[in-house]
XYZ file of C-alpha atoms in Angstrom:
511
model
C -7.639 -3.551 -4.436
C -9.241 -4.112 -1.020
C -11.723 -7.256 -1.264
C -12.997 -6.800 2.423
C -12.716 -4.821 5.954
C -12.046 -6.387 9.443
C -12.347 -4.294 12.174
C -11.076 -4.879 15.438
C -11.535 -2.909 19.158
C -9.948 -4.510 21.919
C -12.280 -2.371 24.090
C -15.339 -3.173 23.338
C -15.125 -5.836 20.597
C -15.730 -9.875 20.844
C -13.329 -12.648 18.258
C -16.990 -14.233 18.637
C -18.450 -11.396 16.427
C -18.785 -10.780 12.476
C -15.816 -8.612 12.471
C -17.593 -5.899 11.139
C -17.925 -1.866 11.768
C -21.025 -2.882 14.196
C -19.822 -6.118 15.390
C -15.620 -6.431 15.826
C -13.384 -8.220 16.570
C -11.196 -8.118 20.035
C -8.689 -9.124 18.814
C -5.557 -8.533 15.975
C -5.037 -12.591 16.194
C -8.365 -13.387 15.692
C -8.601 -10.849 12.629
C -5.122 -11.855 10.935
C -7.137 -15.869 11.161
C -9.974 -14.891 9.326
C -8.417 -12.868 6.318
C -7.242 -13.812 2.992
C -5.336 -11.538 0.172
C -6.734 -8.336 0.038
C -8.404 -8.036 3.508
C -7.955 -4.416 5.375
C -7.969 -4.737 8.535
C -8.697 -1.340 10.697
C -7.603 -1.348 14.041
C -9.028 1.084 17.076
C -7.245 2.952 19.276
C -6.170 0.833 22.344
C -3.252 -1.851 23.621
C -3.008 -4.953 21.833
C -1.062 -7.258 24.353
C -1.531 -10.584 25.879
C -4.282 -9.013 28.679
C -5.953 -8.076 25.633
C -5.963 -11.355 23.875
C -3.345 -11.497 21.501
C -1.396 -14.377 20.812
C 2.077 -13.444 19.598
C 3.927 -13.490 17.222
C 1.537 -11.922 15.223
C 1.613 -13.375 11.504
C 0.401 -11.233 8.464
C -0.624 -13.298 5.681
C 0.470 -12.217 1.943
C -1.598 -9.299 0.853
C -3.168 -8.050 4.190
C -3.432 -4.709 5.609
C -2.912 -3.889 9.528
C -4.046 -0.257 9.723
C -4.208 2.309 12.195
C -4.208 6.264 12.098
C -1.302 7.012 10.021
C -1.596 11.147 9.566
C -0.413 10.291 13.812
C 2.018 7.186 13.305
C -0.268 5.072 14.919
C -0.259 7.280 18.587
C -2.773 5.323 20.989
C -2.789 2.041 18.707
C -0.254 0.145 20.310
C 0.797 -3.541 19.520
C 3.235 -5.015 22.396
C 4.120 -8.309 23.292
C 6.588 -10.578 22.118
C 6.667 -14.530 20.851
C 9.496 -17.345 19.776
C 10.075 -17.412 16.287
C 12.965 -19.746 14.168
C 14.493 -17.483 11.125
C 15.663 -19.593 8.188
C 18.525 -16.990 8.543
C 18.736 -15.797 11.715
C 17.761 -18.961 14.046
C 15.379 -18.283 17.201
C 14.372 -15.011 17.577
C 12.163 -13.003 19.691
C 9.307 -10.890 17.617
C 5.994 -9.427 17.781
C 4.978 -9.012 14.044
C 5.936 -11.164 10.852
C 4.968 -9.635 7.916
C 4.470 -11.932 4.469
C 4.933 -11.001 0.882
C 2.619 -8.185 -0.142
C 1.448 -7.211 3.535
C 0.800 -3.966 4.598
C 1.577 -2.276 8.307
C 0.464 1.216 8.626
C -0.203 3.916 11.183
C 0.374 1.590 14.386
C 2.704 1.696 17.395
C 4.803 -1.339 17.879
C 7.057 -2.108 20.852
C 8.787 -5.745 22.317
C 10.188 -5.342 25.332
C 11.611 -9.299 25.704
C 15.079 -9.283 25.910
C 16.587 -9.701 22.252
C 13.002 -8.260 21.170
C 12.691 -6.981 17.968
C 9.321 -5.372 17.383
C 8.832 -5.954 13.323
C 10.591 -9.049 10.903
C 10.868 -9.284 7.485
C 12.213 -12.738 6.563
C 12.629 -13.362 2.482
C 9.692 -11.088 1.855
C 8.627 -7.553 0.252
C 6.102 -5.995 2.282
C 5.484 -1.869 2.951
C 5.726 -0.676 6.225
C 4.992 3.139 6.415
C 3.923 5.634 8.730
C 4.383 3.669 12.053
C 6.081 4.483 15.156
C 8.428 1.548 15.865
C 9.313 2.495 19.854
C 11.051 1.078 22.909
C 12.022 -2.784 22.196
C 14.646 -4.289 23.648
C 16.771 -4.572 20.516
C 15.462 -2.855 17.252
C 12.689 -1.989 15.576
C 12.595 -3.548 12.513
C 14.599 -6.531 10.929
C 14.698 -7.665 7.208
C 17.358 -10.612 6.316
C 17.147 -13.183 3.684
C 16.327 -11.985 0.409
C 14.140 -9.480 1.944
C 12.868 -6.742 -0.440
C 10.518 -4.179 1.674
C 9.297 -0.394 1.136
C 10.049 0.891 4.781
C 8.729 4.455 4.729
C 7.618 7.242 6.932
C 8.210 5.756 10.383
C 9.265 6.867 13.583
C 12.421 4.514 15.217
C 12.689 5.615 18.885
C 14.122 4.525 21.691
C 15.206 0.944 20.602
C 17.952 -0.663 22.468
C 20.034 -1.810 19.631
C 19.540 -0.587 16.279
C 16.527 1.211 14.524
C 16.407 -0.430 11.534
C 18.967 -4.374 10.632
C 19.512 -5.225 7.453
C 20.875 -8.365 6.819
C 22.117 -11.274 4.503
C 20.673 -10.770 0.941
C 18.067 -7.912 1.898
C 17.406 -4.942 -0.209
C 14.451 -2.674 -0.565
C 14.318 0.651 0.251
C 14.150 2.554 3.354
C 12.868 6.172 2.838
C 11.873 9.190 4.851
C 11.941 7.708 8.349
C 13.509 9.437 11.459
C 15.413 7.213 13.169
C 16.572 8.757 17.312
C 17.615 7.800 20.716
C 18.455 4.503 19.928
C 22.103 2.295 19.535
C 22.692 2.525 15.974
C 20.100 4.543 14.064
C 20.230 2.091 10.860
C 22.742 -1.232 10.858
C 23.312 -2.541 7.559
C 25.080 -5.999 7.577
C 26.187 -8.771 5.419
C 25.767 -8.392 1.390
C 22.894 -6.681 1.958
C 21.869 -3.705 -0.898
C 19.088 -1.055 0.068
C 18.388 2.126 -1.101
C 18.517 4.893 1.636
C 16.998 7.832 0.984
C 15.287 11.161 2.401
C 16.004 9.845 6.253
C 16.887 11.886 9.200
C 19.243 9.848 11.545
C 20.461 11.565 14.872
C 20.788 11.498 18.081
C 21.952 8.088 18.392
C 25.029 6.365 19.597
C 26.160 6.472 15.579
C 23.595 7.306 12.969
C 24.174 4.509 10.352
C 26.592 1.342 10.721
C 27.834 -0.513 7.301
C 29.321 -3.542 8.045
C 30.681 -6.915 5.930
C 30.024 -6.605 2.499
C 26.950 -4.587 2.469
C 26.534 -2.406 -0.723
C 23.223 0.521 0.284
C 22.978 3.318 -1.910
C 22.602 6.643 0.351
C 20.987 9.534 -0.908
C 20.372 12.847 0.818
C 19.940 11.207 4.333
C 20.760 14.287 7.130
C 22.836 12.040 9.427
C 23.717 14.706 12.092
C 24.346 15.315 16.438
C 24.716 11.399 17.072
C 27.184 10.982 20.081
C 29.962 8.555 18.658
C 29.938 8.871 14.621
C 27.769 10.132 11.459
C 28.548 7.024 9.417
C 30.673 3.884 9.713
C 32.451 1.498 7.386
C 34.198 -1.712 8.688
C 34.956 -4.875 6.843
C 34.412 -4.869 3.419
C 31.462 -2.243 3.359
C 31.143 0.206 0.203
C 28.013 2.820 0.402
C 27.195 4.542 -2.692
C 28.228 7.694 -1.814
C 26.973 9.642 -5.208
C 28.372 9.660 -8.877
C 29.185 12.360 -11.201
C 25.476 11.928 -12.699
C 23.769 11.546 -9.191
C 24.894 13.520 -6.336
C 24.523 11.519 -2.938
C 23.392 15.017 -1.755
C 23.943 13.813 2.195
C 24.088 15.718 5.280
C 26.851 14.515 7.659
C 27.761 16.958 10.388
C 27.953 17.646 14.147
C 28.640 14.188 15.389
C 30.596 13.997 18.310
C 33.699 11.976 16.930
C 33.687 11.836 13.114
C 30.793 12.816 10.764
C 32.232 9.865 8.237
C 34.631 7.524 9.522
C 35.920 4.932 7.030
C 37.368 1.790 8.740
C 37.776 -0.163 5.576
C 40.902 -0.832 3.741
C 39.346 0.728 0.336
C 39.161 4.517 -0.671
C 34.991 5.619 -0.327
C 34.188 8.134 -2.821
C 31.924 11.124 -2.146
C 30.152 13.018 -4.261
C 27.854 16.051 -3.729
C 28.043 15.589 -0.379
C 28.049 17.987 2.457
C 30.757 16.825 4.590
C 33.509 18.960 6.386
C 36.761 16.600 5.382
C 38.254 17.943 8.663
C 35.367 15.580 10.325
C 36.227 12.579 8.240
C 38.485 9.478 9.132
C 39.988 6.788 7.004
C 40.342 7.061 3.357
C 38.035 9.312 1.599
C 38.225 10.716 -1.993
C 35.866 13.874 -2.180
C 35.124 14.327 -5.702
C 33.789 17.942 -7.039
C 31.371 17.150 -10.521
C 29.412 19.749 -12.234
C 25.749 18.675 -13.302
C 24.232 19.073 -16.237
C 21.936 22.508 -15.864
C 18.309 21.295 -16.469
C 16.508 23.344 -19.066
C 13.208 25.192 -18.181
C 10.323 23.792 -20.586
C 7.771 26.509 -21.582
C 4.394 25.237 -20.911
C 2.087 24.036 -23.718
C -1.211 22.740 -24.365
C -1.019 19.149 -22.612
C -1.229 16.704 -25.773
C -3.738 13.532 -25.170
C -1.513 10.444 -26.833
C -4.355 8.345 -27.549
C -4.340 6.353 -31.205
C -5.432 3.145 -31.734
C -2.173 0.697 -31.749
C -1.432 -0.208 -35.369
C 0.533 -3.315 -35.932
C 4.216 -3.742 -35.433
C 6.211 -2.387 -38.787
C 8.074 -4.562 -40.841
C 11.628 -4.946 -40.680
C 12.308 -4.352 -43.903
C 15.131 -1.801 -42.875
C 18.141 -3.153 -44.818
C 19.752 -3.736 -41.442
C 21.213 -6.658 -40.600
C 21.371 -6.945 -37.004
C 17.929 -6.183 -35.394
C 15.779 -9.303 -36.528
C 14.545 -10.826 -32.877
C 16.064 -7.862 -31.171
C 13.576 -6.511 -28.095
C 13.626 -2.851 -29.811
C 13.438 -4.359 -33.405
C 9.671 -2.628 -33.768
C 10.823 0.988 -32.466
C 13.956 1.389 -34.832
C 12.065 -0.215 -37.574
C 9.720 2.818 -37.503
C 12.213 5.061 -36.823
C 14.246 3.882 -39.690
C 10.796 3.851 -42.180
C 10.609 7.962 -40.929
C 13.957 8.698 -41.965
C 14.827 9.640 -38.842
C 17.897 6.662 -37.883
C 19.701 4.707 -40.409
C 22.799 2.174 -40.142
C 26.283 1.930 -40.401
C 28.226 1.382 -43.779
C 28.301 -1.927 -43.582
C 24.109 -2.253 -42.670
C 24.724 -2.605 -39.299
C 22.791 -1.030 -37.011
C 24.696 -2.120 -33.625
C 21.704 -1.563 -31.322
C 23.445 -2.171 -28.179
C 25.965 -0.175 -28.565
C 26.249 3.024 -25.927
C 24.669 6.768 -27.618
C 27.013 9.885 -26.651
C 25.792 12.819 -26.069
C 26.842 14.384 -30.099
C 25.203 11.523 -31.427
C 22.236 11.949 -29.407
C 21.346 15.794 -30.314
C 22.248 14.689 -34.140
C 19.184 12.261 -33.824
C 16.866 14.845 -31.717
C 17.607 17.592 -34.243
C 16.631 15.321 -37.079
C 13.498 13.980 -35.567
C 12.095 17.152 -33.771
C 12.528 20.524 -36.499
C 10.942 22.465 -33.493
C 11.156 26.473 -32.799
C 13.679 27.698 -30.944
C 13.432 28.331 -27.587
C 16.664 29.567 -26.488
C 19.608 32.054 -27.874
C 22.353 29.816 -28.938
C 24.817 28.752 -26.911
C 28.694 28.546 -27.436
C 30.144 25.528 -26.008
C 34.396 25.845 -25.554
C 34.818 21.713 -26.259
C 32.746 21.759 -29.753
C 34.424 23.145 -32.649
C 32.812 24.535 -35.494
C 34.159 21.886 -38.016
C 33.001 18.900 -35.386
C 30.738 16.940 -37.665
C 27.726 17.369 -34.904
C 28.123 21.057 -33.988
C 25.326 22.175 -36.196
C 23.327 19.470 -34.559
C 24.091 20.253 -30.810
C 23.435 23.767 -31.571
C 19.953 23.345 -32.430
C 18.913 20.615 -29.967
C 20.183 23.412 -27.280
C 18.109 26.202 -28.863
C 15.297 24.202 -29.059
C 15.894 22.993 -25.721
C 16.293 19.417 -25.503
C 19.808 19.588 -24.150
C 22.129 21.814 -22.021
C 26.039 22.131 -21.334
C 27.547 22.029 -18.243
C 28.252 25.366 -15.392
C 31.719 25.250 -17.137
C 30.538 26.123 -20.222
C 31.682 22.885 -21.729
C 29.314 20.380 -23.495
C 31.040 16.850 -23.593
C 30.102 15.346 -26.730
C 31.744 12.482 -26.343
C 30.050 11.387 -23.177
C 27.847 8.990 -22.878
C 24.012 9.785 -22.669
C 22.393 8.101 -19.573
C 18.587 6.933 -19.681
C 17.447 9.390 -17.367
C 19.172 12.060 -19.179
C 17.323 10.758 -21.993
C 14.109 10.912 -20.882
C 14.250 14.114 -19.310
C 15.274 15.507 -22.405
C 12.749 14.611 -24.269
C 10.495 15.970 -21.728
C 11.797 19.419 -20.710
C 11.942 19.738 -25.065
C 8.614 18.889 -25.965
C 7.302 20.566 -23.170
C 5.598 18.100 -21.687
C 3.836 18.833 -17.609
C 1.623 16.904 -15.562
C 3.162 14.033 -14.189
C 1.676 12.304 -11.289
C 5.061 10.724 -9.135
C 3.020 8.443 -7.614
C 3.570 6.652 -11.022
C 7.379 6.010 -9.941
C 6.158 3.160 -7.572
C 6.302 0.928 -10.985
C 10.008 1.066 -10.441
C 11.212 -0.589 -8.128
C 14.290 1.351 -8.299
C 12.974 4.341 -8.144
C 15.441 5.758 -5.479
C 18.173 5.674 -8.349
C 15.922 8.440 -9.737
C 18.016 11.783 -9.459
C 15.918 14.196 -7.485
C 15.776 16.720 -10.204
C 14.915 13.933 -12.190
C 11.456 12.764 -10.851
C 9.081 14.807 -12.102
C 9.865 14.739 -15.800
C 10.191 10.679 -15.386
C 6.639 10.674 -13.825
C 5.612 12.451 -17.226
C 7.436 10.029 -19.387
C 5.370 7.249 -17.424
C 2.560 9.040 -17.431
C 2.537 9.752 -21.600
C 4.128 5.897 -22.173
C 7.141 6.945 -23.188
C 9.673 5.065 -20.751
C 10.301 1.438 -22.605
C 12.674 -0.798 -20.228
C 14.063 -4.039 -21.288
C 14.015 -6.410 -19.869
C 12.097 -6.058 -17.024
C 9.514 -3.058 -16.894
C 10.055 -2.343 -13.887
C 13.355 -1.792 -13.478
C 14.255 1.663 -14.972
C 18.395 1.521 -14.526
C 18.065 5.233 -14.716
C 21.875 5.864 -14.504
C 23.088 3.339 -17.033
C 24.563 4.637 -20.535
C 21.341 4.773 -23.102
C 21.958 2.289 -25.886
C 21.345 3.228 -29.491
C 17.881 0.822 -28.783
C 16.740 2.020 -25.986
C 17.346 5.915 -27.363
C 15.273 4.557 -30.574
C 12.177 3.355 -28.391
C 12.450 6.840 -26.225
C 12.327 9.060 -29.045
C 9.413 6.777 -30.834
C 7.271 6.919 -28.000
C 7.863 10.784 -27.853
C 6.402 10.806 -31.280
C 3.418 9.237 -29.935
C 2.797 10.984 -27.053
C 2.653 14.169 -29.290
C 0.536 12.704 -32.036
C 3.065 12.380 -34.730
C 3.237 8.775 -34.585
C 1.379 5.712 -34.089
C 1.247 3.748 -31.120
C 3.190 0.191 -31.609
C 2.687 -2.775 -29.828
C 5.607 -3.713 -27.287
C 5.530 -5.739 -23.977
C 8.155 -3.152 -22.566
C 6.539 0.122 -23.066
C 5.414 1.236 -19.408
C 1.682 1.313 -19.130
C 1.070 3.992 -16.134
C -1.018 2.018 -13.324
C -3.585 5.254 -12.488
């Protein structure tokens, strides 16, 4: 929430002013001194250099907001210049912006020309840079080492000497939808550094993306395509996430003038759902074909409004003997008082404990007697006399799960939380999510694209519980028998057939 505006013009404005619409300021410097959290500040077209004013490096405090035009990635609003700054990890360094925990850069042009220049840093911080043009400095664009944790999103890399984008030492965050051209190595990932790469477009560089030391990013459907040298490099100890058979890396490699993937480690890379010609490929590389799950289409109905007053926790007078003080002790207490769940023989009910995919429609039959949707389905790998055939039969008719393209079903495979929460949405119908509502997760680039709207539902209708932090969803781990519990519970609620429960790791959607 914005507490106040600062504008600036380096035209006509005067640091002697209010630093308001009718008075600015002239300069960034003077702007970035008088804020505090929550200050926009809205800059006017023009240059921001040392002629101008500016004192660099420029420093923005924790929760302020440099912005420009971003619908034109900051064209004709132009930061450049260049100041000595000493990294905790990195020693002296040459910048022109240092952005603090919270701050916001958006819709600018920034370029550092000084030799070693890098244009934006990101030291130990988690700031969100988006829809900037990053152009034309004498090494890269943008730098994030230490334990670094940014949302870098939308921008244009250009023209920078070096590299694009540098991640380094601890640094992880996620770098989505940027274009990254004409430059020495279109993103440089270094050290044990771990981001999420998604949705960018890296070409025409010297090679598109360089992994290096024992850096761990997870890359997902990045085109990485007509760079001179190579598509994508691994030295050292490097190990992308390439995909997994429940999330496709679904990347683009091709038309790079030596090799589209070359692997110069001495460990096997695994690629799934890729599209990469293995002709194009160097090192070792095992290309791994996975069917997906087909995704059922819901039929629409009426939008339900979960709204009850919160009633107070049940008792745990289950009979079980293993939930007292456990985090999901409230949701399979209810569940268990509906007759929906019970224990094992010996009254445990072993909540930790991974859910496969035949125990998982058993439950979902039980709980949701719903019309069919669908003709039934034959599945080759469940035999009639398997205890849970009956069961997997009608949670497919109803359509809460599917099989796979080869007609199998895998009952004995684990159910992953995503899997389990898009379920539950494509079977009770549900629409309307707003996926703006995936910025509570802060790994929210683990979300399989096919995946995204029906978790924005879930958030939306308060069905997503995550333990123990709420925002972190883990959407490809194997569902426990818990977590499955609190899903299915809060699916009751959000169609009006239960009452709400307290719980400190139910998602609240931030609208």
């Amino acid at each position: 929430m914005v507490k106040s505006m600062l504008y600036v013009n380096p035209a006509t404005g005067n640091d002697r002013g209010a630093g308001n619409q009718y008075s600015p300021f002239k300069t960034l410097t003077r702007a970035l001194q008088q804020s505090r959290g929550e200050t926009r500040i809205q800059l006017a077209p023009g240059v921001y250099n040392q002629a101008s004013g500016e004192i660099f490096p420029l420093i923005v405090p924790a929760g302020v907001t440099v912005l420009g035009n971003e619908s034109d990635k900051g064209k004709g609003i132009v930061i450049e210049g260049s100041g000595s700054y000493f990294s905790r990890s990195k020693a002296r360094q040459n910048i022109t912006i240092e952005l603090s925990d919270d701050a916001q850069l958006r819709g600018v042009t920034v370029t550092n020309r000084a030799g070693r220049g890098t244009a934006v840093w990101i030291e130990s911080t988690a700031p969100y840079v988006a829809n900037n043009t990053l152009a034309n400095s004498a090494r890269e664009g943008l730098f994030a080492t230490g334990t670094a944790h940014p949302v870098i999103e939308g921008n244009l890399f250009i023209r920078n000497n070096a590299n694009g984008i540098s991640i380094a030492k601890n640094a992880k965050g996620e770098i989505r939808g940027n274009v990254c051209q004409d430059t020495g190595y279109g993103i440089a990932i270094s050290d044990d550094a771990a981001p999420v790469v998604v949705d960018n477009r890296i070409f025409a560089n010297r090679s598109g993306m360089v992994l290096s030391n024992r850096s761990r990013p997870v890359l997902r459907n990045n085109t990485i395509e007509n760079n001179s040298k190579d598509g994508l490099v691994a030295i050292g100890n490097a190990i992308p996430d390439l995909g997994s058979p429940q999330d496709n890396g679904g990347n683009i490699l091709r038309g790079n003038g030596q090799y589209d993937l070359h692997n110069a480690t001495k460990k096997m890379l695994v690629s799934v759902g890729n599209q990469i010609n293995p002709t194009r490929v160097k090192g070792s590389i095992d290309f791994v074909a996975v069917d997906l799950p087909i995704a059922p289409t819901p039929s629409p109905t009426p939008t339900p409004n979960p709204t009850p007053t919160p009633t107070p926790a049940p008792g745990s007078e289950t009979g079980l003997t293993d939930i007292a003080r456990h985090w999901a002790e409230v949701f399979i207490a209810a569940m268990v008082s509906k007759g929906f769940i019970s224990g094992f023989p010996d009254r445990t009910f072993r909540p930790d404990q991974s859910i496969t995919r035949a125990q998982y429609a058993a439950l979902i039959a039980k709980t949701f007697p719903l019309l069919f949707k669908r003709s039934e389905i034959y599945f080759w790998d469940v035999d009639p006399r398997f205890w849970a055939a009956s069961a997997i039969g009608q949670a497919s008719r109803m359509g809460f799960i599917s099989g796979f393209p080869d007609g199998s079903f895998r009952p004995e495979h684990n159910l992953t939380r995503v899997q389990a929460i898009v379920s539950l949405v494509n079977g009770l119908g549900l629409t309307g999510g707003n996926t703006n509502l995936l910025f509570a997760y802060s790994d929210r680039a683990q979300i399989p694209s096919y995946a995204t709207d029906e978790v924005a539902t879930a958030t939306q209708r308060w069905m997503v519980v995550n333990y123990p932090q709420k925002n972190i969803l883990n959407p490809m781990l194997d569902s426990t028998r818990a977590e499955v519990s609190a899903f299915i519970y809060q699916a009751l609620v959000a169609t009006n057939k239960a009452p709400r429960i307290s719980s400190p790791y139910i998602v609240e959607p931030n609208f």
